[in-house]
DNA sequence: CGCGATTTGTGCACGCCTTCACAAGCGCCT
DNA sequence: AGGCGCTTGTGAAGGCGTGCACAAATCGCG
């Protein structure tokens, strides 16, 4: 470990201690560990071994140990990891103790569903504002939250100190919405609209394109079909399962 | 290119030629290239340079050239790539010329939206069946398609030769649904339910967890906050944009 | 009190992916 | 016909991430 310890605010009452810079790949896995840990906590487990947690999260145990070691890990050799403690650690690292405010732009087909998605609230996020450009949708109430006009975005975003915005508009308007979000001080964007967004370098963008996911699966279907075409017979479905996942 | 040419069915009427085994990372980017190419085709462009296409797809031009070179690329030095030809190539590789049949299980909040998502149909996929376990939802019609009971899954999947299934159920039932899909001969699954699915090794699974995406963004928010807390002042929003993206 | 069983934390090697830099190829202009 | 500028395709280097295998540490038991 080249990173010398800064001490995670040992006894101090200081707010933000030194921040470990985790590998991107590790960060992407932490939420999965967290979900598995919550599940374990509900079943009453006090501690987990790396082996057990790795299985629950669908990864290699060595990878899990290395990931956890990056955040100064609280594990006990011969015993395992304290579930409650690890949950707190990961939630702190991910910044989930802040109960972050999120706004959603575009209350169409997909946006409507996202506005009502229970999985957000249960995992540390509050959807505090909905926006749409269509006057017919403004005023509509979804899940107890009124849809506002997009012109109010900047004012509301500042008032509610929203740092994360979700774009669920048609592709054509996504860039304009992104610009508006950035102007409103939003520094993280989750984009469901196909296409590339251009934003300042201090803004983080993550993209989710549902069609792309299907296209990747389609490729593997194509590949599998062209393989079983040539060699022996079709394997008869391999009975039971080691699990497998394609990409990340 | 270590793979010697098998000839991509030069004049032959043969169905499936040898399949180039592309790196996973490349496969994941092909759909984005494809989308950018379609956009270019609509604007009437005949050819694109790697630089131009790379910009439209949000990647490095060298990476794009290497990606395209893997599939035996049809580019002309000094000119660029033929847009129409490249579209055909990528669609063939991704197996999109088959207009693949997809079924969707779980017509709840999210599933309802996915059933009506226009982006699927426009990019080579037909949603041909909807399933749900709730008798109250069976019979309901969404976008001209009736919801069937999940017990009919196996029969319908075989009839319609469905190879790709989408899971949009609550987490608790996702594994059971996955098992049913596998039993019905589905070999690719797109899973929106949180949690790890266990499937035979010949089945590909891709997971989309919306909360995880937000949690990753939350981490970067946390990081940015703890960085601007210590060093100089806050950068005043960087005016205009080089673009940036966090992960993939 | 010491020993063995167990599990974490990590040094190391390997492989994949990205990026640079440049030679090879193509078209156009003179 | 010849040369010049532009663009592709790719060899090589560097970085990142993964997985193995083992030393270090802790607990429980005799």
Coordinates of C-alpha atoms (C1' of nucleotides) in Angstrom, one line a residue:
Chain A
X1 CA 0.0 0.0 0.0
X2 CA 1.8 3.1 -1.2
X3 CA -0.7 5.4 0.3
X4 CA 0.4 6.2 3.8
X5 CA -2.3 6.5 6.3
X6 CA -3.7 9.9 6.9
X7 CA -5.7 8.5 9.8
X8 CA -9.4 8.5 9.2
X9 CA -10.0 11.3 11.6
X10 CA -8.9 9.2 14.5
X11 CA -10.4 11.1 17.4
X12 CA -11.1 14.3 15.7
X13 CA -14.5 15.9 15.1
X14 CA -13.3 17.2 11.7
X15 CA -15.8 16.9 8.9
X16 CA -14.1 15.5 5.8
X17 CA -11.0 13.3 6.3
X18 CA -8.5 12.5 3.6
X19 CA -10.1 10.8 0.7
X20 CA -8.7 7.5 -0.5
X21 CA -8.6 7.6 -4.3
X22 CA -10.1 4.2 -5.2
X23 CA -9.7 2.6 -8.6
X24 CA -12.8 3.2 -10.8
X25 CA -13.4 -0.5 -11.0
X26 CA -13.6 -0.8 -7.3
X27 CA -16.0 2.1 -7.0
X28 CA -18.3 0.5 -9.4
X29 CA -18.4 -2.6 -7.3
X30 CA -18.9 -1.0 -3.9
X31 CA -22.7 -0.5 -4.4
X32 CA -23.0 -4.2 -5.2
X33 CA -21.2 -5.1 -2.0
X34 CA -23.4 -2.7 -0.1
X35 CA -26.5 -4.3 -1.4
X36 CA -25.3 -7.8 -0.5
X37 CA -24.3 -6.5 3.0
X38 CA -27.8 -5.1 3.6
X39 CA -29.2 -8.4 2.6
X40 CA -26.9 -10.2 5.0
X41 CA -27.8 -7.7 7.8
X42 CA -31.4 -8.5 7.4
X43 CA -30.8 -12.2 7.8
X44 CA -29.1 -11.4 11.1
X45 CA -25.5 -12.0 10.2
X46 CA -23.0 -10.3 12.4
X47 CA -19.9 -11.0 10.3
X48 CA -19.1 -12.3 6.8
X49 CA -16.0 -13.9 5.4
X50 CA -14.6 -12.5 2.1
X51 CA -15.7 -15.8 0.5
X52 CA -19.3 -15.4 1.6
X53 CA -19.6 -11.8 0.7
X54 CA -17.9 -12.3 -2.6
X55 CA -20.4 -15.1 -3.5
X56 CA -23.3 -12.9 -2.5
X57 CA -22.0 -10.1 -4.7
X58 CA -21.1 -12.3 -7.6
X59 CA -17.3 -11.7 -7.6
X60 CA -14.0 -13.3 -6.9
X61 CA -13.1 -13.4 -3.2
X62 CA -9.6 -12.1 -3.9
X63 CA -11.0 -9.2 -5.8
X64 CA -13.3 -8.4 -3.0
X65 CA -10.5 -8.4 -0.4
X66 CA -8.4 -6.1 -2.5
X67 CA -11.3 -3.8 -3.0
X68 CA -12.0 -3.5 0.7
X69 CA -8.4 -3.2 1.5
X70 CA -8.3 0.0 -0.6
X71 CA -10.7 1.7 1.8
X72 CA -8.6 0.9 4.8
X73 CA -10.8 -2.1 5.5
X74 CA -12.1 -3.2 8.8
X75 CA -11.8 -6.9 8.8
X76 CA -10.5 -9.3 11.4
X77 CA -8.2 -12.1 10.3
X78 CA -9.6 -15.5 11.2
X79 CA -13.1 -14.0 11.6
X80 CA -14.2 -11.9 8.7
X81 CA -15.8 -8.5 8.3
X82 CA -18.2 -6.9 10.7
X83 CA -21.3 -6.4 8.6
X84 CA -22.7 -3.3 10.3
X85 CA -19.3 -1.6 10.4
X86 CA -18.7 -2.3 6.7
X87 CA -22.1 -1.0 5.7
X88 CA -21.3 2.3 7.5
X89 CA -17.9 2.5 5.9
X90 CA -19.1 1.9 2.4
X91 CA -22.1 4.2 2.8
X92 CA -19.7 6.9 4.0
X93 CA -17.4 6.5 1.1
X94 CA -20.2 6.6 -1.4
X95 CA -21.6 9.7 0.3
X96 CA -24.9 8.0 1.0
X97 CA -25.2 9.4 4.5
X98 CA -26.2 12.7 2.9
X99 CA -29.5 11.4 1.6
X100 CA -28.9 13.1 -1.7
X101 CA -31.4 15.2 -3.5
X102 CA -32.0 14.2 -7.1
X103 CA -34.0 15.9 -9.8
X104 CA -35.5 14.2 -12.9
X105 CA -36.0 15.9 -16.3
X106 CA -38.4 14.4 -18.8
X107 CA -41.5 12.8 -17.5
X108 CA -42.3 10.7 -20.5
X109 CA -42.6 7.0 -20.8
X110 CA -39.4 6.2 -19.1
X111 CA -39.2 9.3 -16.8
X112 CA -42.6 8.5 -15.4
X113 CA -41.4 5.1 -14.3
X114 CA -38.2 6.5 -12.9
X115 CA -40.1 9.1 -10.8
X116 CA -42.0 6.2 -9.2
X117 CA -39.1 3.9 -8.9
X118 CA -39.0 2.7 -5.3
X119 CA -35.4 1.6 -5.6
X120 CA -34.1 5.1 -5.4
X121 CA -35.6 6.1 -2.1
X122 CA -34.6 2.8 -0.5
X123 CA -31.0 3.3 -1.4
X124 CA -30.2 6.8 -0.2
X125 CA -31.7 9.1 -2.8
X126 CA -34.7 11.4 -2.7
X127 CA -36.3 12.6 -5.9
X128 CA -37.2 16.1 -5.0
X129 CA -38.2 17.6 -8.3
X130 CA -39.6 16.6 -11.7
X131 CA -39.4 18.8 -14.8
X132 CA -40.8 18.7 -18.3
X133 CA -41.0 21.0 -21.2
X134 CA -44.5 20.0 -22.2
X135 CA -47.1 22.4 -20.6
X136 CA -49.7 19.6 -20.7
X137 CA -47.6 17.6 -18.2
X138 CA -46.7 20.5 -15.9
X139 CA -48.8 20.3 -12.8
X140 CA -49.4 16.6 -13.1
X141 CA -48.6 14.8 -9.9
X142 CA -46.5 11.6 -9.7
X143 CA -46.0 9.8 -6.5
X144 CA -47.0 12.9 -4.6
X145 CA -44.6 15.2 -6.5
X146 CA -45.8 17.8 -8.9
X147 CA -44.2 18.2 -12.4
X148 CA -42.7 21.6 -12.9
X149 CA -41.8 23.5 -16.0
X150 CA -38.2 23.2 -17.1
X151 CA -37.8 26.9 -16.9
X152 CA -38.0 26.6 -13.1
X153 CA -35.1 24.2 -13.1
X154 CA -32.3 26.6 -12.2
X155 CA -34.3 28.3 -9.3
X156 CA -35.5 25.0 -7.8
X157 CA -32.1 23.3 -8.2
X158 CA -30.5 26.0 -6.2
X159 CA -33.2 26.2 -3.6
X160 CA -33.1 22.4 -3.0
X161 CA -29.3 22.2 -3.5
X162 CA -29.6 19.5 -6.0
X163 CA -26.3 18.1 -7.2
X164 CA -27.5 15.1 -9.2
X165 CA -29.8 15.3 -12.3
X166 CA -31.4 12.5 -14.3
X167 CA -32.1 13.0 -18.0
X168 CA -35.0 11.0 -19.4
X169 CA -35.9 13.1 -22.3
X170 CA -35.9 12.3 -26.1
X171 CA -32.4 12.4 -27.6
X172 CA -33.0 15.7 -29.3
X173 CA -33.4 17.7 -26.2
X174 CA -30.9 15.9 -24.0
X175 CA -28.0 18.3 -24.7
X176 CA -30.1 21.4 -24.0
X177 CA -31.3 19.8 -20.7
X178 CA -27.7 19.0 -19.8
X179 CA -26.7 22.6 -20.4
X180 CA -29.5 23.8 -18.2
X181 CA -28.6 21.3 -15.4
X182 CA -25.0 22.5 -15.5
X183 CA -26.1 26.1 -15.4
X184 CA -28.2 25.2 -12.4
X185 CA -25.1 24.0 -10.6
X186 CA -25.7 20.3 -11.0
X187 CA -22.4 18.4 -11.1
X188 CA -23.5 14.8 -11.7
X189 CA -25.7 13.6 -14.5
X190 CA -27.3 10.3 -15.2
X191 CA -28.3 10.2 -18.8
X192 CA -30.9 7.8 -20.3
X193 CA -31.0 9.5 -23.6
X194 CA -29.0 8.0 -26.4
X195 CA -26.1 10.1 -27.6
X196 CA -23.1 11.8 -26.3
X197 CA -23.4 14.7 -23.9
X198 CA -20.9 17.6 -23.9
X199 CA -20.3 19.0 -20.4
X200 CA -17.6 20.9 -18.5
X201 CA -14.9 18.7 -17.2
X202 CA -16.0 19.2 -13.6
X203 CA -19.3 17.5 -14.3
X204 CA -19.6 13.7 -14.2
X205 CA -21.8 11.9 -16.6
X206 CA -22.9 8.3 -16.6
X207 CA -24.9 7.0 -19.4
X208 CA -27.5 4.2 -19.5
X209 CA -28.6 3.2 -22.9
X210 CA -31.1 0.4 -22.8
X211 CA -30.9 -0.4 -26.5
X212 CA -27.1 -0.7 -26.3
X213 CA -27.4 -3.4 -23.6
X214 CA -29.7 -5.4 -25.8
X215 CA -27.4 -4.9 -28.8
X216 CA -24.5 -6.3 -26.8
X217 CA -26.6 -9.3 -25.9
X218 CA -27.6 -9.6 -29.5
X219 CA -23.9 -9.8 -30.4
X220 CA -23.4 -12.7 -28.1
X221 CA -26.5 -14.4 -29.5
X222 CA -25.0 -14.0 -32.9
X223 CA -21.7 -15.4 -31.7
X224 CA -23.2 -18.3 -30.0
X225 CA -25.3 -19.2 -33.0
X226 CA -22.3 -19.1 -35.4
X227 CA -20.3 -21.3 -33.0
X228 CA -22.9 -24.0 -32.5
X229 CA -23.4 -24.0 -36.2
X230 CA -19.9 -25.4 -36.9
X231 CA -18.6 -27.6 -34.1
X232 CA -20.4 -30.6 -32.5
X233 CA -24.0 -30.7 -31.5
X234 CA -25.7 -28.2 -29.3
X235 CA -24.8 -28.6 -25.7
X236 CA -28.0 -29.7 -23.9
X237 CA -28.3 -26.7 -21.6
X238 CA -25.6 -27.6 -19.0
X239 CA -28.0 -28.7 -16.3
X240 CA -27.1 -26.5 -13.3
X241 CA -25.2 -23.4 -12.8
X242 CA -22.0 -21.8 -12.1
X243 CA -23.0 -18.3 -12.9
X244 CA -21.7 -16.1 -15.5
X245 CA -21.9 -12.5 -16.6
X246 CA -20.8 -11.0 -19.8
X247 CA -19.4 -7.6 -19.2
X248 CA -19.6 -5.4 -16.3
Chain B
X1 CA -4.5 -9.3 -37.0
X2 CA -3.5 -12.8 -36.0
X3 CA -6.7 -14.3 -37.3
X4 CA -6.1 -15.3 -40.9
X5 CA -8.8 -14.4 -43.2
X6 CA -11.5 -17.0 -43.8
X7 CA -12.9 -14.7 -46.4
X8 CA -16.1 -13.0 -45.3
X9 CA -18.1 -15.2 -47.7
X10 CA -16.7 -13.4 -50.7
X11 CA -19.1 -14.5 -53.4
X12 CA -20.6 -17.4 -51.6
X13 CA -24.2 -17.7 -50.6
X14 CA -23.2 -19.3 -47.3
X15 CA -25.0 -18.1 -44.2
X16 CA -22.6 -17.6 -41.3
X17 CA -18.9 -16.9 -42.0
X18 CA -16.1 -17.2 -39.5
X19 CA -16.7 -15.0 -36.5
X20 CA -14.0 -12.6 -35.5
X21 CA -13.6 -12.7 -31.7
X22 CA -13.6 -9.1 -30.7
X23 CA -12.5 -7.8 -27.4
X24 CA -15.3 -7.2 -24.9
X25 CA -14.4 -3.5 -24.7
X26 CA -14.8 -3.2 -28.4
X27 CA -18.1 -4.9 -28.5
X28 CA -19.5 -2.5 -25.9
X29 CA -18.6 0.4 -28.1
X30 CA -19.9 -0.8 -31.4
X31 CA -23.5 0.1 -30.6
X32 CA -22.4 3.7 -29.8
X33 CA -20.6 3.9 -33.2
X34 CA -23.6 2.5 -34.8
X35 CA -25.8 5.2 -33.4
X36 CA -23.4 7.9 -34.4
X37 CA -23.3 6.5 -37.9
X38 CA -27.0 6.4 -38.3
X39 CA -27.1 10.0 -37.2
X40 CA -24.4 10.9 -39.8
X41 CA -26.3 9.0 -42.5
X42 CA -29.4 11.1 -41.7
X43 CA -27.4 14.3 -42.3
X44 CA -26.4 13.0 -45.7
X45 CA -22.8 12.2 -45.0
X46 CA -21.3 9.6 -47.4
X47 CA -18.0 9.1 -45.5
X48 CA -16.5 9.9 -42.1
X49 CA -13.0 10.2 -40.9
X50 CA -12.0 8.3 -37.8
X51 CA -11.6 11.7 -36.2
X52 CA -15.1 12.7 -37.0
X53 CA -16.8 9.5 -36.0
X54 CA -14.8 9.3 -32.8
X55 CA -15.9 12.7 -31.8
X56 CA -19.5 11.8 -32.5
X57 CA -19.2 8.7 -30.4
X58 CA -17.3 10.4 -27.7
X59 CA -14.1 8.3 -27.9
X60 CA -10.5 8.6 -28.9
X61 CA -9.8 8.4 -32.6
X62 CA -7.1 5.8 -32.2
X63 CA -9.3 3.6 -30.2
X64 CA -12.0 3.9 -32.8
X65 CA -9.6 2.9 -35.6
X66 CA -8.3 -0.1 -33.6
X67 CA -11.9 -1.2 -32.9
X68 CA -12.9 -1.0 -36.5
X69 CA -9.7 -2.7 -37.6
X70 CA -10.8 -5.7 -35.5
X71 CA -13.7 -6.4 -37.7
X72 CA -11.7 -6.3 -40.9
X73 CA -12.6 -2.7 -41.4
X74 CA -13.7 -1.2 -44.6
X75 CA -11.9 2.2 -44.6
X76 CA -10.1 4.0 -47.3
X77 CA -6.8 5.7 -46.5
X78 CA -6.9 9.4 -47.3
X79 CA -10.7 9.4 -47.4
X80 CA -12.3 7.7 -44.4
X81 CA -15.0 5.2 -43.8
X82 CA -18.0 4.6 -46.0
X83 CA -20.9 5.4 -43.7
X84 CA -23.5 3.0 -45.3
X85 CA -21.1 0.2 -45.6
X86 CA -19.9 0.5 -42.0
X87 CA -23.5 0.5 -40.8
X88 CA -24.1 -2.7 -42.5
X89 CA -21.0 -4.2 -41.2
X90 CA -21.7 -3.3 -37.6
X91 CA -25.3 -4.3 -37.8
X92 CA -24.2 -7.7 -39.2
X93 CA -21.7 -8.2 -36.4
X94 CA -24.2 -7.3 -33.7
X95 CA -26.7 -9.6 -35.3
X96 CA -29.2 -6.8 -35.7
X97 CA -30.2 -7.9 -39.2
X98 CA -32.3 -10.6 -37.5
X99 CA -34.8 -8.2 -35.9
X100 CA -34.6 -10.1 -32.7
X101 CA -37.6 -11.1 -30.6
X102 CA -37.5 -10.0 -27.0
X103 CA -39.8 -10.8 -24.1
X104 CA -40.3 -8.8 -21.0
X105 CA -41.2 -10.2 -17.6
X106 CA -42.6 -7.9 -14.9
X107 CA -45.0 -5.3 -16.0
X108 CA -44.7 -3.1 -12.9
X109 CA -43.5 0.4 -12.7
X110 CA -40.4 0.0 -14.7
X111 CA -41.5 -2.8 -16.9
X112 CA -44.5 -0.9 -18.1
X113 CA -42.2 1.9 -19.3
X114 CA -39.8 -0.6 -20.9
X115 CA -42.7 -2.2 -22.8
X116 CA -43.5 1.1 -24.3
X117 CA -40.0 2.3 -24.9
X118 CA -39.7 3.3 -28.5
X119 CA -35.9 3.0 -28.5
X120 CA -36.1 -0.8 -28.7
X121 CA -38.1 -1.0 -31.9
X122 CA -36.1 1.6 -33.6
X123 CA -32.9 -0.2 -33.0
X124 CA -33.5 -3.7 -34.1
X125 CA -35.6 -5.3 -31.4
X126 CA -39.2 -6.4 -31.3
X127 CA -40.9 -6.8 -27.9
X128 CA -43.2 -9.8 -28.8
X129 CA -44.4 -10.8 -25.4
X130 CA -45.1 -9.4 -21.9
X131 CA -45.5 -11.5 -18.8
X132 CA -46.5 -11.0 -15.2
X133 CA -47.4 -13.1 -12.2
X134 CA -50.1 -10.8 -11.0
X135 CA -53.5 -12.0 -12.3
X136 CA -54.8 -8.4 -12.1
X137 CA -52.3 -7.4 -14.8
X138 CA -52.8 -10.4 -17.1
X139 CA -54.9 -9.3 -20.0
X140 CA -54.0 -5.7 -19.7
X141 CA -52.9 -4.3 -23.0
X142 CA -49.7 -2.2 -23.4
X143 CA -48.8 -0.6 -26.6
X144 CA -51.0 -3.1 -28.4
X145 CA -49.5 -6.1 -26.7
X146 CA -51.4 -8.2 -24.1
X147 CA -49.9 -9.1 -20.8
X148 CA -49.8 -12.9 -20.4
X149 CA -49.4 -15.0 -17.3
X150 CA -45.9 -16.1 -16.5
X151 CA -46.9 -19.7 -16.6
X152 CA -47.3 -19.3 -20.4
X153 CA -43.7 -18.2 -20.7
X154 CA -42.1 -21.4 -21.8
X155 CA -44.8 -22.2 -24.4
X156 CA -44.7 -18.7 -25.9
X157 CA -41.0 -18.4 -25.8
X158 CA -40.6 -21.5 -27.9
X159 CA -43.4 -20.6 -30.3
X160 CA -41.9 -17.1 -31.0
X161 CA -38.3 -18.4 -30.7
X162 CA -37.4 -15.8 -28.2
X163 CA -33.7 -15.7 -27.3
X164 CA -33.6 -12.6 -25.2
X165 CA -35.5 -11.9 -22.0
X166 CA -35.7 -8.8 -20.0
X167 CA -36.4 -9.0 -16.2
X168 CA -38.1 -6.1 -14.6
X169 CA -39.6 -7.7 -11.6
X170 CA -39.0 -7.0 -7.9
X171 CA -35.7 -8.4 -6.6
X172 CA -37.3 -11.3 -4.7
X173 CA -38.7 -13.0 -7.8
X174 CA -35.9 -12.3 -10.2
X175 CA -34.0 -15.6 -9.7
X176 CA -37.2 -17.6 -10.3
X177 CA -37.9 -15.7 -13.4
X178 CA -34.4 -16.2 -14.6
X179 CA -34.8 -19.9 -14.1
X180 CA -38.0 -19.9 -16.0
X181 CA -36.4 -18.0 -18.9
X182 CA -33.5 -20.4 -19.0
X183 CA -35.9 -23.4 -19.0
X184 CA -37.7 -21.8 -21.9
X185 CA -34.6 -21.7 -23.9
X186 CA -33.7 -18.0 -23.5
X187 CA -29.9 -17.6 -23.7
X188 CA -29.5 -13.9 -23.0
X189 CA -31.0 -11.9 -20.1
X190 CA -31.1 -8.3 -19.4
X191 CA -31.8 -7.9 -15.7
X192 CA -33.1 -4.7 -14.1
X193 CA -33.7 -6.3 -10.7
X194 CA -31.0 -5.6 -8.0
X195 CA -29.1 -8.7 -7.1
X196 CA -27.0 -11.4 -8.6
X197 CA -28.5 -14.0 -10.9
X198 CA -27.3 -17.5 -11.1
X199 CA -27.6 -19.1 -14.5
X200 CA -25.9 -21.8 -16.6
X201 CA -22.7 -20.8 -18.2
X202 CA -24.1 -20.8 -21.7
X203 CA -26.5 -18.0 -20.8
X204 CA -25.3 -14.3 -20.9
X205 CA -26.6 -11.9 -18.3
X206 CA -26.2 -8.1 -18.3
X207 CA -27.3 -6.2 -15.4
X208 CA -28.7 -2.6 -15.2
X209 CA -29.1 -1.3 -11.7
X210 CA -30.4 2.3 -11.7
X211 CA -29.6 2.9 -8.0
X212 CA -26.0 1.7 -8.5
X213 CA -25.5 4.3 -11.2
X214 CA -26.7 7.0 -8.8
X215 CA -24.5 5.7 -6.1
X216 CA -21.4 5.9 -8.3
X217 CA -22.3 9.5 -9.1
X218 CA -22.8 10.1 -5.4
X219 CA -19.3 8.9 -4.7
X220 CA -17.9 11.4 -7.2
X221 CA -20.0 14.1 -5.6
X222 CA -18.5 13.1 -2.2
X223 CA -15.0 13.1 -3.7
X224 CA -15.4 16.5 -5.4
X225 CA -16.8 18.0 -2.2
X226 CA -13.9 16.8 -0.1
X227 CA -11.5 18.1 -2.6
X228 CA -12.8 21.6 -3.0
X229 CA -13.0 21.7 0.8
X230 CA -9.2 21.6 1.1
X231 CA -7.4 23.2 -1.8
X232 CA -8.0 26.6 -3.5
X233 CA -11.3 28.1 -4.2
X234 CA -14.1 26.5 -6.2
X235 CA -13.5 26.6 -9.9
X236 CA -16.1 28.9 -11.4
X237 CA -17.8 26.3 -13.7
X238 CA -15.1 26.2 -16.4
X239 CA -17.2 28.1 -19.0
X240 CA -17.4 25.8 -22.0
X241 CA -16.8 22.3 -22.6
X242 CA -14.5 19.6 -23.3
X243 CA -16.6 16.7 -22.5
X244 CA -16.0 14.1 -19.9
X245 CA -17.4 10.9 -18.8
X246 CA -16.8 9.0 -15.6
X247 CA -16.9 5.3 -16.3
X248 CA -18.1 3.4 -19.2
Chain C
dC1 C1' 0.1 -20.8 27.5
dG2 C1' 1.0 -22.6 23.2
dC3 C1' -0.7 -24.5 18.9
dG4 C1' -3.6 -25.2 15.0
dA5 C1' -7.4 -23.7 12.2
dT6 C1' -9.1 -19.9 9.8
dT7 C1' -9.2 -15.7 7.3
dT8 C1' -7.5 -11.3 6.0
dG9 C1' -4.2 -8.4 3.5
dT10 C1' -0.9 -8.1 -0.3
dG11 C1' 3.3 -8.9 -3.4
dC12 C1' 3.7 -10.5 -7.9
dA13 C1' 2.9 -11.9 -12.5
dC14 C1' -0.1 -12.0 -16.3
dG15 C1' -3.3 -10.3 -19.7
dC16 C1' -6.3 -6.8 -21.5
dC17 C1' -6.9 -2.3 -23.0
dT18 C1' -5.5 2.2 -24.2
dT19 C1' -2.5 5.5 -26.3
dC20 C1' 1.2 7.2 -29.1
dA21 C1' 3.6 7.5 -33.1
dC22 C1' 4.5 6.3 -37.7
dA23 C1' 4.7 3.6 -42.0
dA24 C1' 1.6 2.4 -45.8
dG25 C1' -1.9 3.5 -49.0
dC26 C1' -5.0 6.5 -51.5
dG27 C1' -6.8 10.4 -54.1
dC28 C1' -6.2 14.9 -56.0
dC29 C1' -3.8 18.6 -58.1
dT30 C1' -0.4 20.3 -61.0
Chain D
dA1 C1' 2.9 11.1 -64.6
dG2 C1' 4.6 12.6 -60.4
dG3 C1' 4.4 14.5 -56.0
dC4 C1' 1.9 16.0 -51.9
dG5 C1' -1.3 15.9 -48.2
dC6 C1' -4.5 13.4 -45.8
dT7 C1' -6.2 9.2 -43.4
dT8 C1' -6.1 4.5 -42.2
dG9 C1' -4.1 0.5 -40.0
dT10 C1' -0.8 -1.2 -36.6
dG11 C1' 3.6 -2.1 -33.8
dA12 C1' 5.1 -1.1 -29.4
dA13 C1' 4.9 0.8 -24.8
dG14 C1' 2.6 1.9 -20.7
dG15 C1' -1.1 1.5 -17.3
dC16 C1' -4.8 -0.7 -15.1
dG17 C1' -7.1 -4.6 -13.3
dT18 C1' -7.4 -9.4 -12.1
dG19 C1' -6.2 -13.6 -9.8
dC20 C1' -2.9 -16.5 -7.5
dA21 C1' -0.5 -17.8 -3.6
dC22 C1' 1.3 -17.0 0.7
dA23 C1' 2.7 -14.5 4.9
dA24 C1' 0.7 -12.2 8.9
dA25 C1' -2.7 -12.0 12.3
dT26 C1' -6.5 -13.5 15.2
dC27 C1' -9.5 -16.7 17.7
dG28 C1' -10.5 -20.9 20.2
dC29 C1' -9.2 -25.0 22.4
dG30 C1' -6.6 -28.2 24.8

